[in-house]
Short mmCIF file of C-alpha atoms in Angstrom, two decimals:
data_model
loop_
_atom_site.label_atom_id
_atom_site.label_comp_id
_atom_site.label_asym_id
_atom_site.label_seq_id
_atom_site.Cartn_x
_atom_site.Cartn_y
_atom_site.Cartn_z
CA MET E 575 -16.61 -9.53 -11.45
CA HIS E 576 -13.23 -8.07 -12.36
CA ALA E 577 -11.23 -6.72 -9.41
CA VAL E 578 -7.95 -4.88 -9.88
CA VAL E 579 -5.51 -4.52 -6.99
CA PHE E 580 -2.58 -2.12 -6.79
CA VAL E 581 0.35 -3.44 -4.76
CA LYS E 582 3.75 -2.02 -3.93
CA GLN E 583 7.07 -3.58 -3.05
CA VAL E 584 8.48 -1.95 0.09
CA PRO E 585 11.77 -2.38 1.98
CA ASP E 586 11.82 -5.12 4.61
CA SER E 587 14.91 -3.79 6.36
CA THR E 588 16.06 -0.85 8.48
CA GLU E 589 19.17 -0.75 6.30
CA VAL E 590 17.55 1.48 3.71
CA ARG E 591 19.94 3.12 1.27
CA ILE E 592 19.23 6.62 0.00
CA ASP E 593 20.38 8.20 -3.24
CA PRO E 594 22.11 11.44 -2.14
CA ARG E 595 21.54 13.03 -5.56
CA THR E 596 17.78 12.45 -5.90
CA ASN E 597 16.85 11.94 -2.22
CA THR E 598 14.88 8.81 -3.18
CA LEU E 599 15.07 5.28 -1.82
CA MET E 600 17.53 2.98 -3.57
CA ARG E 601 15.61 -0.29 -3.80
CA GLU E 602 18.06 -2.39 -5.76
CA GLY E 603 19.55 -5.11 -3.53
CA VAL E 604 17.41 -4.20 -0.50
CA PRO E 605 15.30 -7.08 0.94
CA SER E 606 11.67 -6.28 0.14
CA ILE E 607 8.12 -7.50 0.81
CA ILE E 608 4.64 -6.76 -0.41
CA ASN E 609 3.25 -3.71 1.37
CA PRO E 610 1.26 -5.22 4.29
CA TYR E 611 -1.89 -3.15 3.62
CA ASP E 612 -1.78 -4.21 -0.04
CA ALA E 613 -1.62 -7.88 0.95
CA HIS E 614 -5.00 -7.46 2.66
CA ALA E 615 -6.32 -5.75 -0.48
CA VAL E 616 -5.31 -8.80 -2.54
CA GLU E 617 -6.93 -11.12 -0.01
CA GLU E 618 -10.18 -9.15 -0.16
CA ALA E 619 -10.19 -9.20 -3.96
CA VAL E 620 -9.72 -12.98 -3.94
CA ARG E 621 -12.63 -13.32 -1.52
CA LEU E 622 -14.80 -11.25 -3.87
CA LYS E 623 -13.82 -13.58 -6.72
CA GLU E 624 -14.80 -16.57 -4.59
CA ARG E 625 -18.24 -15.01 -3.93
CA PHE E 626 -19.07 -13.63 -7.36
CA GLY E 627 -16.72 -15.33 -9.81
CA GLY E 628 -14.58 -13.38 -12.26
CA LYS E 629 -10.90 -12.66 -11.88
CA VAL E 630 -8.30 -10.62 -10.00
CA THR E 631 -5.67 -8.54 -11.80
CA VAL E 632 -2.78 -7.18 -9.73
CA ILE E 633 -0.70 -4.21 -10.85
CA SER E 634 2.57 -2.94 -9.38
CA MET E 635 4.94 -0.17 -10.38
CA GLY E 636 8.65 -0.52 -9.69
CA PRO E 637 11.95 -1.98 -10.86
CA PRO E 638 12.14 -5.49 -12.38
CA GLN E 639 12.64 -7.04 -8.91
CA ALA E 640 9.06 -5.99 -8.06
CA ARG E 641 7.92 -9.02 -10.06
CA GLU E 642 8.28 -10.91 -6.76
CA VAL E 643 5.33 -9.10 -5.14
CA LEU E 644 3.22 -9.97 -8.17
CA LYS E 645 4.21 -13.62 -7.92
CA ARG E 646 3.37 -13.41 -4.23
CA SER E 647 -0.06 -12.05 -5.16
CA ILE E 648 -0.55 -14.94 -7.59
CA SER E 649 0.20 -17.34 -4.74
CA PHE E 650 -2.58 -15.60 -2.75
CA GLY E 651 -5.05 -16.44 -5.53
CA ALA E 652 -4.79 -13.56 -8.02
CA ASP E 653 -5.07 -14.46 -11.70
CA VAL E 654 -3.00 -11.87 -13.59
CA GLY E 655 0.08 -9.85 -12.61
CA VAL E 656 1.24 -6.72 -14.44
CA LEU E 657 4.46 -4.86 -13.65
CA VAL E 658 4.65 -1.24 -14.76
CA THR E 659 8.37 -0.65 -15.09
CA ASP E 660 10.58 1.77 -16.99
CA ARG E 661 13.63 3.83 -16.09
CA ALA E 662 11.65 6.87 -17.20
CA PHE E 663 9.28 6.30 -14.23
CA GLY E 664 12.09 6.59 -11.67
CA GLY E 665 11.67 9.33 -9.07
CA SER E 666 7.95 9.82 -9.71
CA ASP E 667 6.12 11.51 -6.83
CA THR E 668 2.57 10.55 -5.84
CA LEU E 669 1.03 12.75 -8.55
CA ALA E 670 3.15 11.23 -11.31
CA THR E 671 2.71 7.73 -9.88
CA SER E 672 -1.08 8.02 -9.82
CA TYR E 673 -0.97 9.21 -13.43
CA ILE E 674 1.14 6.25 -14.58
CA LEU E 675 -0.95 3.72 -12.67
CA SER E 676 -4.22 5.23 -13.93
CA GLN E 677 -2.93 4.75 -17.47
CA ALA E 678 -2.21 1.11 -16.63
CA LEU E 679 -5.72 0.76 -15.20
CA ARG E 680 -7.22 2.22 -18.37
CA LYS E 681 -5.29 -0.32 -20.44
CA VAL E 682 -6.56 -3.18 -18.27
CA ALA E 683 -10.13 -1.83 -18.46
CA GLU E 684 -9.91 -1.67 -22.26
CA GLN E 685 -9.19 -5.39 -22.30
CA GLU E 686 -11.91 -6.23 -19.76
CA PRO E 687 -14.23 -3.85 -17.84
CA VAL E 688 -13.22 -3.28 -14.21
CA ASP E 689 -15.77 -3.35 -11.38
CA ILE E 690 -13.73 -2.77 -8.21
CA VAL E 691 -10.21 -1.47 -7.59
CA LEU E 692 -8.53 -2.12 -4.25
CA ALA E 693 -5.31 -0.90 -2.67
CA GLY E 694 -3.85 -0.66 0.80
CA LYS E 695 -4.67 2.54 2.64
CA GLN E 696 -0.99 3.57 2.39
CA ALA E 697 2.51 2.24 1.80
CA ILE E 698 4.70 1.75 4.86
CA ASP E 699 7.70 3.41 3.18
CA GLY E 700 6.07 6.67 2.06
CA ASP E 701 2.98 6.80 4.33
CA THR E 702 1.29 9.37 2.06
CA ALA E 703 -2.04 7.57 1.40
CA GLN E 704 -2.27 9.68 -1.78
CA VAL E 705 -1.79 7.29 -4.70
CA GLY E 706 -5.06 5.37 -4.38
CA PRO E 707 -7.24 8.51 -4.19
CA GLY E 708 -5.14 10.02 -6.98
CA ILE E 709 -5.94 7.11 -9.29
CA ALA E 710 -9.66 7.35 -8.49
CA THR E 711 -9.64 11.09 -9.22
CA ARG E 712 -7.94 10.60 -12.57
CA MET E 713 -10.43 7.86 -13.48
CA GLY E 714 -13.40 9.92 -12.32
CA TRP E 715 -14.54 7.04 -10.07
CA PRO E 716 -15.87 7.17 -6.49
CA GLN E 717 -13.24 6.55 -3.82
CA LEU E 718 -13.90 4.93 -0.45
CA THR E 719 -10.89 5.19 1.84
CA TYR E 720 -9.97 3.49 5.14
CA VAL E 721 -12.40 0.63 4.42
CA MET E 722 -12.70 -1.85 7.30
CA ASN E 723 -15.48 -4.04 5.90
CA ILE E 724 -17.26 -4.62 2.60
CA ILE E 725 -20.84 -5.04 3.80
CA SER E 726 -22.44 -5.86 0.45
CA VAL E 727 -21.87 -5.80 -3.29
CA ASP E 728 -24.72 -5.88 -5.81
CA PRO E 729 -23.30 -6.49 -9.30
CA ASP E 730 -26.76 -6.13 -10.89
CA LYS E 731 -27.55 -2.75 -9.29
CA ARG E 732 -23.86 -1.78 -9.61
CA GLU E 733 -23.69 -0.77 -5.94
CA ILE E 734 -21.36 -1.40 -3.01
CA VAL E 735 -21.81 -0.70 0.71
CA VAL E 736 -18.77 -0.48 2.98
CA GLU E 737 -17.80 0.42 6.51
CA ARG E 738 -15.12 3.11 6.77
CA LYS E 739 -12.87 3.81 9.73
CA LEU E 740 -13.11 7.33 11.12
CA GLU E 741 -11.29 9.01 13.96
CA GLY E 742 -13.36 8.04 16.97
CA GLY E 743 -16.03 6.17 15.01
CA LYS E 744 -17.10 4.55 11.76
CA GLU E 745 -19.21 5.38 8.72
CA ILE E 746 -21.43 3.27 6.45
CA VAL E 747 -21.23 4.45 2.81
CA LYS E 748 -22.87 3.35 -0.44
CA ALA E 749 -21.27 3.99 -3.84
CA ARG E 750 -21.71 3.10 -7.47
CA LEU E 751 -19.45 0.72 -9.38
CA PRO E 752 -16.79 1.01 -10.66
CA VAL E 753 -15.23 2.19 -7.41
CA LEU E 754 -11.80 2.37 -5.79
CA LEU E 755 -11.30 1.23 -2.19
CA THR E 756 -8.29 1.71 0.04
CA VAL E 757 -8.38 -0.82 2.86
CA GLU E 758 -7.24 -1.24 6.44
CA LYS E 759 -5.47 -4.37 7.71
CA GLY E 760 -8.51 -5.23 9.81
CA ILE E 761 -10.66 -5.87 6.74
CA ASN E 762 -9.69 -9.57 6.78
CA GLU E 763 -7.30 -12.22 8.01
CA LEU E 764 -4.64 -13.31 5.54
CA ARG E 765 -4.83 -16.97 4.55
CA TYR E 766 -1.94 -19.27 3.70
CA ALA E 767 -1.21 -19.78 0.03
CA THR E 768 -2.41 -23.13 -1.30
CA PHE E 769 0.06 -25.57 -2.82
CA PRO E 770 -1.46 -25.30 -6.35
CA ASN E 771 -1.25 -21.50 -6.18
CA LEU E 772 2.36 -21.67 -4.99
CA LEU E 773 3.23 -23.85 -7.98
CA ARG E 774 1.43 -21.51 -10.35
CA ALA E 775 3.17 -18.48 -8.86
CA ALA E 776 6.59 -20.10 -9.27
CA ARG E 777 5.95 -20.67 -12.97
CA TYR E 778 4.05 -17.45 -13.66
CA GLU E 779 5.47 -15.00 -16.21
CA VAL E 780 4.62 -11.45 -15.18
CA THR E 781 3.40 -9.06 -17.91
CA MET E 782 5.69 -6.03 -18.26
CA TRP E 783 4.50 -2.61 -19.44
CA GLY E 784 6.74 0.42 -20.00
CA LYS E 785 6.10 3.98 -21.12
CA ASP E 786 5.59 2.94 -24.74
CA GLN E 787 2.91 0.35 -23.88
CA LEU E 788 1.05 2.88 -21.71
CA ALA E 789 1.37 5.85 -24.08
CA VAL E 790 2.13 8.22 -21.20
CA ASP E 791 2.96 11.89 -21.54
CA PRO E 792 6.76 12.22 -20.92
CA GLY E 793 6.16 15.51 -19.15
CA LYS E 794 4.01 13.87 -16.49
CA ILE E 795 6.32 11.07 -15.35
CA GLY E 796 9.55 10.66 -13.40
CA LEU E 797 11.37 13.46 -11.65
CA LYS E 798 10.62 15.82 -14.50
CA GLY E 799 6.89 15.26 -14.16
CA SER E 800 6.82 15.49 -10.37
CA PRO E 801 5.85 18.90 -8.95
CA THR E 802 7.00 17.89 -5.46
CA THR E 803 10.52 16.97 -4.42
CA VAL E 804 12.01 15.54 -1.25
CA GLY E 805 14.33 18.03 0.39
CA ARG E 806 15.98 15.44 2.59
CA ILE E 807 15.34 11.84 3.55
CA PHE E 808 17.17 9.83 6.20
CA PRO E 809 16.64 6.86 8.51
CA PRO E 810 15.73 7.68 12.11
CA PRO E 811 18.65 7.70 14.57
CA PRO E 812 19.00 4.61 16.79
CA ARG E 813 17.32 4.88 20.16
CA GLU E 814 19.57 5.57 23.11
CA GLY E 815 19.30 3.62 26.34
CA GLY E 816 17.03 5.02 29.03
CA GLU E 817 18.27 6.54 32.27
CA LYS E 818 18.51 4.12 35.22
CA LEU E 819 17.71 5.24 38.75
CA PRO E 820 19.47 3.66 41.73
CA GLY E 821 17.53 1.80 44.40
CA GLY E 822 15.39 -0.68 42.55
CA ASP E 823 13.39 -3.17 44.58
CA ASP E 824 15.42 -2.52 47.74
CA ASN E 825 14.16 1.04 48.22
CA PRO E 826 11.13 1.90 46.06
CA ASP E 827 10.39 5.10 48.01
CA GLN E 828 13.85 6.45 47.16
CA VAL E 829 13.41 5.60 43.48
CA ALA E 830 9.97 7.28 43.44
CA ALA E 831 11.43 10.44 44.98
CA LEU E 832 14.32 10.53 42.48
CA LEU E 833 11.91 10.03 39.59
CA ALA E 834 9.63 12.82 40.82
CA ASP E 835 12.61 15.20 41.13
CA LEU E 836 13.77 14.31 37.64
CA LEU E 837 10.34 14.91 36.08
CA ILE E 838 10.01 18.25 37.91
CA LYS E 839 13.44 19.42 36.67
CA ARG E 840 12.40 18.59 33.09
CA ASN E 841 9.09 20.44 33.51
CA LEU E 842 7.13 17.29 32.81
CA ILE E 843 5.14 17.56 36.05
CA ALA E 844 4.42 20.52 38.33
CA ASP E 845 6.19 21.00 41.66
CA ARG E 846 3.64 21.22 44.43
#
């Protein structure tokens, strides 16, 4: 079984810098980690490999420093890491990103057929949850989102059954392979990297693909190929300290009365 996982490098700091000209995140020099949801996708792919054999290919799109999340994925047990990187890809929105990554997936599938594609349900920096479904749509494959559990996989019948998270419930769904899943953190517990995998990750040379290797349409990538733009992006303001009421433990009735008056003045509760 060949599983492909899409991972993203995301900022691991509140000190995020923003390009005032393009309104995009400036990732160079900012401490980064593998997107937490994507880490669980890698873990699940490795578990599938342990059950059925095969291999795990991990793909990321980003600047050269994103090689670190691929090495991290290798330490988790993945076999191959591919970084899709090119200055021409800079500023791509979710539509352009899904196009670029689908081209990378096609290239991987040409080398070896793909059975299952996994990704985190969303990235913690953009929170759009659009790229995974966008890739599936471009590939013409079924997409199963918000997956909490892979119940069964039948490689012979080319079928998969999963449990999806819904608002206020869950759903059991069957689909044909190849399929794309976006997963929740609760799908598994992350395991520690083994010493042999850590050594392999340290020595691993990540494969690099740019626009020429993927044969992408220049009009569909980067800022030029992105139909949506960010009007403004900024970090949230720091939280201010809460209001303190006098009295404390010495006079709880007084504090309760002051709090009730305050909530009434702010129209948060009704005055009886």
